[in-house]
Short mmCIF file of C-alpha atoms in Angstrom, two decimals:
data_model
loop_
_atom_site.label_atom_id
_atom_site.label_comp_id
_atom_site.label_asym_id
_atom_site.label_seq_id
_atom_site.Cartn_x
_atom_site.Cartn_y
_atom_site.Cartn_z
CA UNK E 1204 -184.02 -113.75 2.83
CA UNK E 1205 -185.65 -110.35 2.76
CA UNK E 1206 -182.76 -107.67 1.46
CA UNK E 1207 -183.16 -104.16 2.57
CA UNK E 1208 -181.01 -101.51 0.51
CA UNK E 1209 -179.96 -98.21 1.54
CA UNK E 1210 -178.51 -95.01 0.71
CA UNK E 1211 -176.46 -92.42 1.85
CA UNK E 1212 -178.51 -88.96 1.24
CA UNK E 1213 -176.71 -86.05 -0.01
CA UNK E 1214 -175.95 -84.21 3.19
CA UNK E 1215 -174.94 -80.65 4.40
CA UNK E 1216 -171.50 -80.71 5.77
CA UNK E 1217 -170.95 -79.03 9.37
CA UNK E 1218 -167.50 -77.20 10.23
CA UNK E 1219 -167.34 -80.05 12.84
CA UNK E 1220 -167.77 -82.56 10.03
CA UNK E 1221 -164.94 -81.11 8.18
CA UNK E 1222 -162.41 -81.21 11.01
CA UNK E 1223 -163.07 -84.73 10.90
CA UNK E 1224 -162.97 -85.64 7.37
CA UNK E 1225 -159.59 -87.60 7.57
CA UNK E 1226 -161.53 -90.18 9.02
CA UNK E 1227 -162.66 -91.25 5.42
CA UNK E 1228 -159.64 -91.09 3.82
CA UNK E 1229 -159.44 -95.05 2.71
CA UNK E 1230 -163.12 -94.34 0.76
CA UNK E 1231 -164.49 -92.36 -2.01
CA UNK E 1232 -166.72 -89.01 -1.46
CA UNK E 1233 -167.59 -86.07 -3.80
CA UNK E 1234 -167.84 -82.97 -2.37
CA UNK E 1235 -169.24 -80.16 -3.49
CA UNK E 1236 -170.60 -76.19 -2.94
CA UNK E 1237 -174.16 -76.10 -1.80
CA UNK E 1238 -176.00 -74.76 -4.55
CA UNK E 1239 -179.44 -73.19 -4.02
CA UNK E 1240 -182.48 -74.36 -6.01
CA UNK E 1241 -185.61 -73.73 -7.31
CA UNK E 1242 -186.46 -76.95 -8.16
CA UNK E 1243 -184.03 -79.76 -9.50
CA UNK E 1244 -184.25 -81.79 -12.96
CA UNK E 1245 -183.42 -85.22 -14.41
CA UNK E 1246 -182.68 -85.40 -17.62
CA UNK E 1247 -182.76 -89.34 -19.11
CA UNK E 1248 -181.02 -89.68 -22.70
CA UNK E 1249 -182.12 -93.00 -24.88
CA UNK E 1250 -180.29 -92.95 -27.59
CA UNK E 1251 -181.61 -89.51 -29.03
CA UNK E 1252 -184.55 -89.58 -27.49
CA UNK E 1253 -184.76 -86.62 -24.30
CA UNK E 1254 -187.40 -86.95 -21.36
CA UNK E 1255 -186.72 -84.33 -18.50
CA UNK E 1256 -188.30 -84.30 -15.44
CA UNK E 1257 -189.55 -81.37 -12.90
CA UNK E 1258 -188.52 -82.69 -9.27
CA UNK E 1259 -190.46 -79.64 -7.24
CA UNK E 1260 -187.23 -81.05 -4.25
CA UNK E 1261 -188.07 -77.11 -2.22
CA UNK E 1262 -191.47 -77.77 -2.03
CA UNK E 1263 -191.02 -79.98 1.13
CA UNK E 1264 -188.21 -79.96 3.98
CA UNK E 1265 -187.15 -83.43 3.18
CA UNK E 1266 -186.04 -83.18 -0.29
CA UNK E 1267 -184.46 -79.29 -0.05
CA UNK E 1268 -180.98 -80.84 -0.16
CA UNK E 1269 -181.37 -84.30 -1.50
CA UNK E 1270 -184.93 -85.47 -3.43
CA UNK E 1271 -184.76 -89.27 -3.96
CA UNK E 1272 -186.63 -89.79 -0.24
CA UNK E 1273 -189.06 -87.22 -1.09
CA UNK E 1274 -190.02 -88.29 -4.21
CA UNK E 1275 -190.19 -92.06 -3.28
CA UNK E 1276 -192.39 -90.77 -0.37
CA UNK E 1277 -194.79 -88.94 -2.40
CA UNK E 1278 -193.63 -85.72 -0.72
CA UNK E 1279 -192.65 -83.31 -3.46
CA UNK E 1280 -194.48 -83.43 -7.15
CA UNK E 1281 -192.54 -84.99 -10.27
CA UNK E 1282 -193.59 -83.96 -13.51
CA UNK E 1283 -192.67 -84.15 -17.64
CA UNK E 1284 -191.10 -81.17 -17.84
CA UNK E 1285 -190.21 -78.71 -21.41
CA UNK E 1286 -186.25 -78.79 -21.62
CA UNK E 1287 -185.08 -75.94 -23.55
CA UNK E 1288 -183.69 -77.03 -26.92
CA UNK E 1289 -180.32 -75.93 -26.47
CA UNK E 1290 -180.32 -77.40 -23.26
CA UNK E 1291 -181.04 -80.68 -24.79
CA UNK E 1292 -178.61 -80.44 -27.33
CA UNK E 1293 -175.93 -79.97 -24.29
CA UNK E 1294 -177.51 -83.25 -22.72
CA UNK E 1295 -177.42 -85.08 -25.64
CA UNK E 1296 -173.81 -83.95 -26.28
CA UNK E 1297 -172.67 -84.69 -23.11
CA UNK E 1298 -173.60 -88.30 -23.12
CA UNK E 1299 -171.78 -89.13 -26.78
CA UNK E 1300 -168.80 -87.21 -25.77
CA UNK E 1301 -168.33 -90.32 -23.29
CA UNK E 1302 -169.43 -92.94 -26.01
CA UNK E 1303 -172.47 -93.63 -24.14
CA UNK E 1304 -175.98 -94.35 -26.04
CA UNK E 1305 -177.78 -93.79 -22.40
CA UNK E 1306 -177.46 -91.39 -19.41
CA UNK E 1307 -179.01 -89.82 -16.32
CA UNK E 1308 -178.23 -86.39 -16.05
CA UNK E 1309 -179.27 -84.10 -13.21
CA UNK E 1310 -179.50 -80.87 -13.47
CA UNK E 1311 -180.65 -77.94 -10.84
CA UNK E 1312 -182.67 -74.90 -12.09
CA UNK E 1313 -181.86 -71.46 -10.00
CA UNK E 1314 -181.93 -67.82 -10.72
CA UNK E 1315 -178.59 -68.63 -12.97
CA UNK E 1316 -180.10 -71.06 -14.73
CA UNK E 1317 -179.63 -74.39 -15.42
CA UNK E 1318 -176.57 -75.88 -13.04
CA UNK E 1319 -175.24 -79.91 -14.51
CA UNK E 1320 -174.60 -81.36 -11.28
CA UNK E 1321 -173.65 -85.42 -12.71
CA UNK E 1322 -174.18 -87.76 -15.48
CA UNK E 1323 -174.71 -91.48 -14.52
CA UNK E 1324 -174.36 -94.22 -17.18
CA UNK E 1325 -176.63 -96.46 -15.00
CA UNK E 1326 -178.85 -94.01 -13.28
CA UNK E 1327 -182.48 -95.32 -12.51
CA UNK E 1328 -185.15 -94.41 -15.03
CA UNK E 1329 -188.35 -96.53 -14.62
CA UNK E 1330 -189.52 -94.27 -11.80
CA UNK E 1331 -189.46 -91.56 -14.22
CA UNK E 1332 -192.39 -93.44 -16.46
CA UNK E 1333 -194.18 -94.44 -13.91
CA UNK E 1334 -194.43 -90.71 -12.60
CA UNK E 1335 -194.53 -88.93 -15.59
CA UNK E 1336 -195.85 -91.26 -17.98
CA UNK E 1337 -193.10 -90.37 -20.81
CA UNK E 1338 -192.45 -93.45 -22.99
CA UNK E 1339 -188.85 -94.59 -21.86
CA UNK E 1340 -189.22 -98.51 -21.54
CA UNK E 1341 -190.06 -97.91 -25.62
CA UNK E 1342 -187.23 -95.44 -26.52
CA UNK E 1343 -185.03 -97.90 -24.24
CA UNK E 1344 -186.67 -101.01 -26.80
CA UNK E 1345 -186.32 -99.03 -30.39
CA UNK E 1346 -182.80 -98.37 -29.27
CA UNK E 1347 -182.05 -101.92 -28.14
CA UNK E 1348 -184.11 -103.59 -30.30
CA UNK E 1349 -184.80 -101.25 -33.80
CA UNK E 1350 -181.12 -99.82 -33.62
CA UNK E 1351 -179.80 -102.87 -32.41
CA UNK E 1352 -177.08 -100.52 -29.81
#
């Protein structure tokens, strides 16, 4: 049997929406300001190893609030992107303060600069390869295999 999966996309909520948010009261949500964007980046951590990624998410209506349908459309460009060092150094310290040797952190870039949104200890990284061609299958193999984490 064919399975189809699906997602709930990040969504802007009305005044309407938020009189009725006792209506989800017996499941989770995070909630959260709208922040405004320039473009948006993921950030994968392999052990040491950094690739970030450019998500252009304003360059087309359907990713200005959330990307992932964009980009799986082909909608809105995805590209290896230069992470400042110190910015790095935060990523990279983020993910061992949790005792993690891998995470998926996304980040937005504004006026303000850089704005963490999440880290996920399971966020999905092949998409990032095939995209930017950065070599994460072999960080994810030295640190699996060579490191033996």
């Amino acid at each position: 049997k064919d399975c189809e999966f699906w997602q709930v996309p990040t969504t802007l909520l009305s005044v309407d929406n938020i009189e009725k948010i006792d209506i989800i009261h017996n499941s989770g949500g995070i909630f959260q300001e709208y922040i405004n964007k320039l473009y948006e980046v993921r950030v994968t951590v392999i052990g040491d190893d950094i690739f970030a990624t450019k998500i252009d998410s304003q360059s087309h209506q359907s990713g200005t609030i959330d990307w992932r349908t964009a980009v799986e459309e082909g909608l809105v460009s995805v590209e290896a992107y230069n992470l400042p060092t110190d910015i790095q150094n935060v990523c990279r310290k983020i993910v061992k303060s949790y005792g993690l040797n891998f995470g998926a952190i996304d980040l937005i870039y504004n006026d303000d600069g850089y704005i963490f949104l999440e880290l996920n200890c399971n966020g999905q990284w092949l998409w990032v390869e095939e995209l930017t061609n950065q070599p994460l299958t072999n960080s994810m193999i030295n640190l699996l295999v060579v490191e033996g984490i």
